[in-house]
mmCIF file of C-alpha atoms in Angstrom:
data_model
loop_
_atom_site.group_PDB
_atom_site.id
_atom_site.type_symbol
_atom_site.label_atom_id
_atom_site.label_comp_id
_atom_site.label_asym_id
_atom_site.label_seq_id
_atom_site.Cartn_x
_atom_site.Cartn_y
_atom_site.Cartn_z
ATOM 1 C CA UNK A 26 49.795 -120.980 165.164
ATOM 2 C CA UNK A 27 48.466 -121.625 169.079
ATOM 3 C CA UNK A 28 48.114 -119.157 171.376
ATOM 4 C CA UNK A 29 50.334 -116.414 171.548
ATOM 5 C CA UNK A 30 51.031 -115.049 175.058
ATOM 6 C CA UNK A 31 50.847 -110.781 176.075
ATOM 7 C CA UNK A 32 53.763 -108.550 174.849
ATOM 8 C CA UNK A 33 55.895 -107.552 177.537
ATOM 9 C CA UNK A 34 55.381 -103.908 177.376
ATOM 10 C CA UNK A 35 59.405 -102.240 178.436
ATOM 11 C CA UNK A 36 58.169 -98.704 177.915
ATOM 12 C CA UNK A 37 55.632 -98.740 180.567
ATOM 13 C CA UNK A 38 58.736 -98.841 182.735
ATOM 14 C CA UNK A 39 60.981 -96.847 180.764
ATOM 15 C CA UNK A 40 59.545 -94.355 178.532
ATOM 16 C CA UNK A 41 63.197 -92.862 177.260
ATOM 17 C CA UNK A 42 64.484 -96.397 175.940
ATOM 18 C CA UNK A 43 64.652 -96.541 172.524
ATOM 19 C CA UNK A 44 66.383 -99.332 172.001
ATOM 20 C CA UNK A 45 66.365 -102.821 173.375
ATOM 21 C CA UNK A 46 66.883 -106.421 172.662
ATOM 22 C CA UNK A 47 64.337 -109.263 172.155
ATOM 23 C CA UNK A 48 62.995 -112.809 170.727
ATOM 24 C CA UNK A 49 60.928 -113.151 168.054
ATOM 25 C CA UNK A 50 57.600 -114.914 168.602
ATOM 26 C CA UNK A 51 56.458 -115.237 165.367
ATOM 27 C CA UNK A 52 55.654 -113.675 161.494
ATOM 28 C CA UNK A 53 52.431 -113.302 160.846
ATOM 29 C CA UNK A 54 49.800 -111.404 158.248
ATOM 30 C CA UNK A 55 47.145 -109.236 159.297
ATOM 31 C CA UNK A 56 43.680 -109.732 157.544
ATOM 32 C CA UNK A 57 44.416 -106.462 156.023
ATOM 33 C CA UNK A 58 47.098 -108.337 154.135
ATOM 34 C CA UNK A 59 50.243 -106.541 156.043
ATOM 35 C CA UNK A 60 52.861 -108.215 157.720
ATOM 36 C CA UNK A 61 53.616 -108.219 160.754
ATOM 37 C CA UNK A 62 56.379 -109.457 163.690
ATOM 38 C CA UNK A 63 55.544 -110.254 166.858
ATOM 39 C CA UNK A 64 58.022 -110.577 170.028
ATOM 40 C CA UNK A 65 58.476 -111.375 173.243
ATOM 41 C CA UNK A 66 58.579 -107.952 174.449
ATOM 42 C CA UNK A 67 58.993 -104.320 172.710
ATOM 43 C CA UNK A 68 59.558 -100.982 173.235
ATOM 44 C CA UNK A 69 57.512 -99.743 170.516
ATOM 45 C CA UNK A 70 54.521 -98.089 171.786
ATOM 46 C CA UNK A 71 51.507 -99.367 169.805
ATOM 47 C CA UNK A 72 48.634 -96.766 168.732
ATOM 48 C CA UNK A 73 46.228 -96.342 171.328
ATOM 49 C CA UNK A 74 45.179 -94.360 174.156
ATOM 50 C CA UNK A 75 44.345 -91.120 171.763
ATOM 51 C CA UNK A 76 48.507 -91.363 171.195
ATOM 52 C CA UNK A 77 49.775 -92.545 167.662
ATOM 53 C CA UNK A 78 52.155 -95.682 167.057
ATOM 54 C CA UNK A 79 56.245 -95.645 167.489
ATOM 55 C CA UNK A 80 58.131 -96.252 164.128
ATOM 56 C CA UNK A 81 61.710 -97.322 163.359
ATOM 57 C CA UNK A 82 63.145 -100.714 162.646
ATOM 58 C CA UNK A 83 63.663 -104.361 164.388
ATOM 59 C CA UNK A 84 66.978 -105.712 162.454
ATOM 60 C CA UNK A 85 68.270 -109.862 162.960
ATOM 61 C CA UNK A 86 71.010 -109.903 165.539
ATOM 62 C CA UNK A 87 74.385 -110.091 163.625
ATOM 63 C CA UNK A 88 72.560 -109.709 160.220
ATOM 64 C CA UNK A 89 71.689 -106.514 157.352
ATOM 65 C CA UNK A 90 67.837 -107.887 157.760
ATOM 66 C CA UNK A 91 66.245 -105.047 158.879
ATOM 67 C CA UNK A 92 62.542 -104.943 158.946
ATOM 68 C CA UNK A 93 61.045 -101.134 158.900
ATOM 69 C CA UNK A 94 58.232 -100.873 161.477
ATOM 70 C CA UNK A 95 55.786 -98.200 160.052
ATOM 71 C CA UNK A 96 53.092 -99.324 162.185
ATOM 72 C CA UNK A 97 52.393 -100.610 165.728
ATOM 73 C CA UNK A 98 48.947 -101.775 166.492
ATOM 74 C CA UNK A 99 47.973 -104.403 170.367
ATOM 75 C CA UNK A 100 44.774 -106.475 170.437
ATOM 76 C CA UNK A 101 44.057 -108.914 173.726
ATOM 77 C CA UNK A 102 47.777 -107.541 174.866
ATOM 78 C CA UNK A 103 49.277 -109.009 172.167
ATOM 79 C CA UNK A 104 51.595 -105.928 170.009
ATOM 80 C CA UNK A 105 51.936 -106.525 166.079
ATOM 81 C CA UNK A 106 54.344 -104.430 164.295
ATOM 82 C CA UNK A 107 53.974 -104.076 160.934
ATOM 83 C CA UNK A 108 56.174 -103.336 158.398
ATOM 84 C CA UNK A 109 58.525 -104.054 155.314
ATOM 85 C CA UNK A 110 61.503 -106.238 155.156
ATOM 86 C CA UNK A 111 64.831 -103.986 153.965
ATOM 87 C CA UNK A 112 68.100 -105.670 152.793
ATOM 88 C CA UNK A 113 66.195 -109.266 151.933
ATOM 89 C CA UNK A 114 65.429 -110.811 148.719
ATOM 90 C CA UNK A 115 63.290 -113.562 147.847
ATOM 91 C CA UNK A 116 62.715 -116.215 150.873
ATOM 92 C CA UNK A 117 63.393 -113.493 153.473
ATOM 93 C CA UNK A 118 60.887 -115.029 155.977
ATOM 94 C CA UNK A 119 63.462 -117.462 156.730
ATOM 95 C CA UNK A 120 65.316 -114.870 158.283
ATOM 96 C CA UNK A 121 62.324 -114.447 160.704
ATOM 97 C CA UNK A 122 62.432 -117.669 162.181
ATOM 98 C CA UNK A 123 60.920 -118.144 165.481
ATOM 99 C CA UNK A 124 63.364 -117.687 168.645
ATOM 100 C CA UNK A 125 65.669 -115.504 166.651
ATOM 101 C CA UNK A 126 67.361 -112.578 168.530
ATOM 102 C CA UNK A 127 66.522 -109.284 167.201
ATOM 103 C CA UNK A 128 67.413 -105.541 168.026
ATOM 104 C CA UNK A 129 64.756 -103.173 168.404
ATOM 105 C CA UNK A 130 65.242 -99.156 167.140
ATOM 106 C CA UNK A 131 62.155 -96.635 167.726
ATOM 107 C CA UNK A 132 62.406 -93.044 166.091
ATOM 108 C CA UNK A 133 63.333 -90.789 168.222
ATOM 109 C CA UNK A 134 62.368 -87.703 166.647
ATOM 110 C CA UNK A 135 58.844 -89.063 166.861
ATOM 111 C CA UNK A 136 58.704 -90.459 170.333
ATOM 112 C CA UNK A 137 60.146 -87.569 171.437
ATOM 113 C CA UNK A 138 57.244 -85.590 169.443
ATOM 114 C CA UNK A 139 54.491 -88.017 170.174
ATOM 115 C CA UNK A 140 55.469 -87.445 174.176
ATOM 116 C CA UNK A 141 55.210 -83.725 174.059
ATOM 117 C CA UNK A 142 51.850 -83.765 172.882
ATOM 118 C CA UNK A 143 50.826 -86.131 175.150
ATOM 119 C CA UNK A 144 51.867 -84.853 178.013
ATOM 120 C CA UNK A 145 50.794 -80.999 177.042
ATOM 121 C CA UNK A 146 47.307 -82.928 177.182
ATOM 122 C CA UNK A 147 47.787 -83.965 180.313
ATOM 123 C CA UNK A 148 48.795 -80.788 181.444
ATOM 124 C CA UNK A 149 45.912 -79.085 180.092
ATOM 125 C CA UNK A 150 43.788 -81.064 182.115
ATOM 126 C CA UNK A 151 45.477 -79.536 185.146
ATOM 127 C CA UNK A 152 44.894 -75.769 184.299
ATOM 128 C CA UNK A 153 41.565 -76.586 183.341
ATOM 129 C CA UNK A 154 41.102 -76.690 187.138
ATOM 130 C CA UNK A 155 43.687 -74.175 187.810
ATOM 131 C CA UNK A 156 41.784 -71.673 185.708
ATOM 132 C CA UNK A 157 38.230 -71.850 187.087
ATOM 133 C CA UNK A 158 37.109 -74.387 184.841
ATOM 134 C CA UNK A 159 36.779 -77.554 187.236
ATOM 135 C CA UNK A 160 32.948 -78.807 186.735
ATOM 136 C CA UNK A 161 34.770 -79.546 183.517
ATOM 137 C CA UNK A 162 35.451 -83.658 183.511
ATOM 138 C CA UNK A 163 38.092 -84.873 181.225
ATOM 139 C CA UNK A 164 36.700 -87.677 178.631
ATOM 140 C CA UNK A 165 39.489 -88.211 176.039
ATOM 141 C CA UNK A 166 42.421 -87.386 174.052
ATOM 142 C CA UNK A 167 43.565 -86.799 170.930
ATOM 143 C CA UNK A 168 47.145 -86.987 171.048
ATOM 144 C CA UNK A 169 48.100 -86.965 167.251
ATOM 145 C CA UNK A 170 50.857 -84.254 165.427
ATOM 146 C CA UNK A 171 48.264 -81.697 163.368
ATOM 147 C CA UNK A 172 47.417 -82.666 160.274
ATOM 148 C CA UNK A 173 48.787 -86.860 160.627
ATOM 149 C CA UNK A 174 45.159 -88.505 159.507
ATOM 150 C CA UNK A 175 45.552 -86.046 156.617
ATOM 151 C CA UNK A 176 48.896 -88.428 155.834
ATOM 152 C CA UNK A 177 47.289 -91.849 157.091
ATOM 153 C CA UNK A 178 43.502 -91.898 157.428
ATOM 154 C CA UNK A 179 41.415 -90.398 154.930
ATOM 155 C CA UNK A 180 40.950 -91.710 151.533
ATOM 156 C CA UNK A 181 42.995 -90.164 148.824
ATOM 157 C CA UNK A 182 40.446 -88.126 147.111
ATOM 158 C CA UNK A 183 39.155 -86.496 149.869
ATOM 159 C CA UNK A 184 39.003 -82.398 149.445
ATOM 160 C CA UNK A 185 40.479 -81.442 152.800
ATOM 161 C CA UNK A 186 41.897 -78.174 152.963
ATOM 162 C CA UNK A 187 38.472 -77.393 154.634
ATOM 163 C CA UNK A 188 38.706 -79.943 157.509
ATOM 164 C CA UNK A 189 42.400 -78.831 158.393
ATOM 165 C CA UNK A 190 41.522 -77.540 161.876
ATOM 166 C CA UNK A 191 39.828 -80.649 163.122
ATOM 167 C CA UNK A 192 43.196 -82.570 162.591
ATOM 168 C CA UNK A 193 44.669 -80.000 165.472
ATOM 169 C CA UNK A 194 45.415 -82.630 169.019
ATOM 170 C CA UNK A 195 42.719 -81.501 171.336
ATOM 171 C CA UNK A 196 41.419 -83.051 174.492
ATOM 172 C CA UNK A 197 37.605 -83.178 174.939
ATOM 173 C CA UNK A 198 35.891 -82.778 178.404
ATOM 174 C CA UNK A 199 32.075 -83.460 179.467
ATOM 175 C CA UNK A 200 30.654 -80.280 180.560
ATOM 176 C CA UNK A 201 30.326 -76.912 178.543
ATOM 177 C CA UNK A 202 31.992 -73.524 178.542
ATOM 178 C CA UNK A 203 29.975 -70.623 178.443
ATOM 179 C CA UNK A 204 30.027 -68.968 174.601
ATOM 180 C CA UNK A 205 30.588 -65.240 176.473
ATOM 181 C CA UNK A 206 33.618 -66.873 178.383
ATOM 182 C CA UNK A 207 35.292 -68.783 175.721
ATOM 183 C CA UNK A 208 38.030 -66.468 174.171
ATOM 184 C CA UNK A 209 39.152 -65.226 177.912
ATOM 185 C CA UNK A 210 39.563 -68.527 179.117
ATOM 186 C CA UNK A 211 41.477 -69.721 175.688
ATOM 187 C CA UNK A 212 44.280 -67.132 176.930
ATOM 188 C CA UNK A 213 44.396 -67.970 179.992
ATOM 189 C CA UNK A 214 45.026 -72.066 179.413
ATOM 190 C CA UNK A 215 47.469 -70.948 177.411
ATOM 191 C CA UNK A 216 49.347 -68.598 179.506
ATOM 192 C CA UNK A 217 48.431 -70.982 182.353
ATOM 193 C CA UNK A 218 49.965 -74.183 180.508
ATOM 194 C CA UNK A 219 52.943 -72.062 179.685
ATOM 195 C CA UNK A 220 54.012 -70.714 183.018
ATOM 196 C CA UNK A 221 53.804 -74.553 184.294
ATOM 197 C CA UNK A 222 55.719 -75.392 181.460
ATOM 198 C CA UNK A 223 58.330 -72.494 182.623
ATOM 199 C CA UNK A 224 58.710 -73.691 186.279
ATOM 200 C CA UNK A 225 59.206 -77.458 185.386
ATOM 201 C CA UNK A 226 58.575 -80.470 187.201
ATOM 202 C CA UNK A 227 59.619 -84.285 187.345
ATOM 203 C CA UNK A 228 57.094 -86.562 185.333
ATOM 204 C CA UNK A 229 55.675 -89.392 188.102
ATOM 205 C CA UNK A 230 54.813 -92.753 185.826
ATOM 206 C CA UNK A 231 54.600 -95.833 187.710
ATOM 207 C CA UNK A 232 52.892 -98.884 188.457
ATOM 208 C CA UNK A 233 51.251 -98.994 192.166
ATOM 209 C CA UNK A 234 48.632 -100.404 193.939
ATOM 210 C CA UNK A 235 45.050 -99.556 193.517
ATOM 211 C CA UNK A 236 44.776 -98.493 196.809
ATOM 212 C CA UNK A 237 48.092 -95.854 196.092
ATOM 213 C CA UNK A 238 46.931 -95.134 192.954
ATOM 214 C CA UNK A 239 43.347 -93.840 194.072
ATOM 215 C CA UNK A 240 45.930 -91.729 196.753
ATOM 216 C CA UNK A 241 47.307 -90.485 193.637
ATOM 217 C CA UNK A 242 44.841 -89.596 191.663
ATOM 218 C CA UNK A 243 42.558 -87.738 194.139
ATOM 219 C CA UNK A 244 40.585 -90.753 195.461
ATOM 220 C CA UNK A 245 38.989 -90.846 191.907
ATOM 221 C CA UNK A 246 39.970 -93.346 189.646
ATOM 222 C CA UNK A 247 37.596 -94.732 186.736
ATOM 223 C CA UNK A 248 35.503 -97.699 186.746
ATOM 224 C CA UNK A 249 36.959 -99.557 184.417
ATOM 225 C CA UNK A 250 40.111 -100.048 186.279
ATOM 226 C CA UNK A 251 39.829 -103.435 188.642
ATOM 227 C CA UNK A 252 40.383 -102.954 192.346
ATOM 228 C CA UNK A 253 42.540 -106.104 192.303
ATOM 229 C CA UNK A 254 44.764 -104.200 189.509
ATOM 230 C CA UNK A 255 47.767 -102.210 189.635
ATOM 231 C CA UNK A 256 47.287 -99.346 187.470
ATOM 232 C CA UNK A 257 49.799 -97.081 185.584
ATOM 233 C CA UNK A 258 50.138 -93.891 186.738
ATOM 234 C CA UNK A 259 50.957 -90.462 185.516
ATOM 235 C CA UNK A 260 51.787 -86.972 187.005
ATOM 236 C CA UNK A 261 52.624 -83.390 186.106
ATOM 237 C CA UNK A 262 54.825 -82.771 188.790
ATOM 238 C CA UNK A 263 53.225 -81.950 191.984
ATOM 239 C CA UNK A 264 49.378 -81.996 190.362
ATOM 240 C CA UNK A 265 47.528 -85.085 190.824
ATOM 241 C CA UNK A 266 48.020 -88.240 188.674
ATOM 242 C CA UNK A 267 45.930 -90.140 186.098
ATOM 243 C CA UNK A 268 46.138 -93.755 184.152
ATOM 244 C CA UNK A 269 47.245 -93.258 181.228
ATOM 245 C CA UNK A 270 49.354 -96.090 179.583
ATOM 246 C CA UNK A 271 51.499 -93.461 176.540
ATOM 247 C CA UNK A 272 54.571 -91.968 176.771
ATOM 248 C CA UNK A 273 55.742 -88.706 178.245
ATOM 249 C CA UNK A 274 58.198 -86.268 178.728
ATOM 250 C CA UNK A 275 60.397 -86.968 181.904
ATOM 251 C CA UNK A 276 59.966 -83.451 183.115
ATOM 252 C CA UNK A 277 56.857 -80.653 182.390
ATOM 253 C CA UNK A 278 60.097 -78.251 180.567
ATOM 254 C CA UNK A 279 60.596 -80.604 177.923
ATOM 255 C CA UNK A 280 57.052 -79.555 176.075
ATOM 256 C CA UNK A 281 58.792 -76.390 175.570
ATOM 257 C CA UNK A 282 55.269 -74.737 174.439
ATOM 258 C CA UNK A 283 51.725 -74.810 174.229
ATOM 259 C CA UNK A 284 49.753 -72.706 172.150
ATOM 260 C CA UNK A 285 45.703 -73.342 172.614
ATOM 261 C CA UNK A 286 44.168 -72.264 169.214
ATOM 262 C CA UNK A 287 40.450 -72.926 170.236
ATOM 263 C CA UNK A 288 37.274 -74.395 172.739
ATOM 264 C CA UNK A 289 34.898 -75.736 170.881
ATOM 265 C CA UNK A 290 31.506 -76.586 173.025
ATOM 266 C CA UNK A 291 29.273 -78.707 171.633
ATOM 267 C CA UNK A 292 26.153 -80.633 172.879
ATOM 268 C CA UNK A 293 27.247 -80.537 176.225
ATOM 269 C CA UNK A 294 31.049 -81.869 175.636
ATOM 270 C CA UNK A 295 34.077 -79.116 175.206
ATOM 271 C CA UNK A 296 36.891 -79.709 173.200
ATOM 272 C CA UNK A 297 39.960 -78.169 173.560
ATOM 273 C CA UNK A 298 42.139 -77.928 170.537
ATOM 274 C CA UNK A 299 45.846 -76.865 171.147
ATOM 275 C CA UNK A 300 49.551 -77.874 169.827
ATOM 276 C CA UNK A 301 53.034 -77.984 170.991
ATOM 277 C CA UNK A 302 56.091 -75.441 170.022
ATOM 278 C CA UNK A 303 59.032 -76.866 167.854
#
């Protein structure tokens, strides 16, 4: 097989599709051993970005050959989704020929999940200013439903009960909150993320410029992001904007609730652990 060219990505443009049409590219196995389809474009987010994979199905146009997608993984742009064939006996690969037209269905239960949490992140990095605590730089997320590694990650045998609360979505900042402070400002993120939550606002997510997006994002966007790039964007409303390539809620209401169960400092990083209401 030669080269296979980048996954056009339709949810960077349209977070709220979950379904949508496309070619298939090829049908290939993972050196893990799982298979995996790979098309010309998809609007299956693919684990990354401290957010967790889309799941659902990609069935053959005008066939019952459905082929469950239970996990969504992109290396050098290119998006694999693996899976299981449904409805298909032996010689099912045929069914996956190259060029065929296939429909594309992502969960939405999950998606809709998966975006609360990561935009409750995001808006946590905004109180963290709005309540006093803006020497505090944000680092990275962890944008997973409590307790999923429990379900995919660790090994079998592993006594966990004890580890529970590390499984908790958190989002970790460099910089340190002092120990006498760290229970007043827990409440106050919380009540802060909530009353933001209670007046609303439209989610921004574009595409721009560099030059826009450093307008954007406060005149501060990270190094790794080429000057001759046009960045995604993301903001909370009014508040100012990040990169971030996930999915989100289309307005700050639809997290519905944050609760922020701890700050944990540590060698000079702070990690703040918090989930989303049902």
């Amino acid at each position: 097989m030669g080269t296979i060219s980048p996954t056009q990505l339709d949810y960077y443009e349209d977070m709220w599709k979950l379904e949508s049409d496309a070619t298939l590219v090829a049908l290939v196995k993972g050196e893990d051993g799982r298979t995996a389809l790979v098309l010309d474009r998809t609007v299956f987010h693919p684990q990354g970005g401290g957010q967790p994979a889309d799941t659902g199905f990609v069935a053959v146009a005008g066939s019952e050959v459905k082929f469950v997608v239970q996990d969504v993984r992109s290396k050098d742009g290119v998006v694999y989704h693996y899976g299981m064939v449904e409805n298909c006996g032996e010689g099912w690969e045929a069914e996956f020929e190259k060029g065929k037209a296939v429909v594309l269905q992502v969960e939405e239960s999950r998606r809709k999940l998966n975006s609360r949490i990561h935009s409750a992140g995001h808006l946590l990095d905004v109180c963290v200013k709005n309540v006093g605590l803006g020497d505090l730089k944000p680092e990275k997320g962890y944008h997973f439903p409590q307790g999923y590694d429990l379900l995919h990650c660790l090994p079998p045998r592993l006594e966990v009960v004890v580890m529970f609360p590390i499984f908790l979505p958190y989002v970790e900042y460099r910089g340190i909150v002092p120990q006498k402070d760290v229970q007043s400002k827990q409440k106050e993120l919380e009540l802060e993320a909530n009353a933001l939550i209670s007046r609303g606002g439209k989610v921004f997510v574009a595409l721009v410029p560099y030059e826009e997006a450093c307008k954007l994002c406060g005149e501060c966007l990270p190094d790794y992001i080429p000057k001759d790039s046009t960045p995604r964007i993301v903001k909370m409303g009014t508040n100012l904007g990040c990169p971030c390539g996930g999915t989100h809620v289309s307005d700050v209401s639809e997290i519905i609730s944050v609760t922020v169960s701890q700050i944990r400092t540590k060698k000079g990083f702070t990690k703040v652990f918090y989930n989303v209401g049902p």
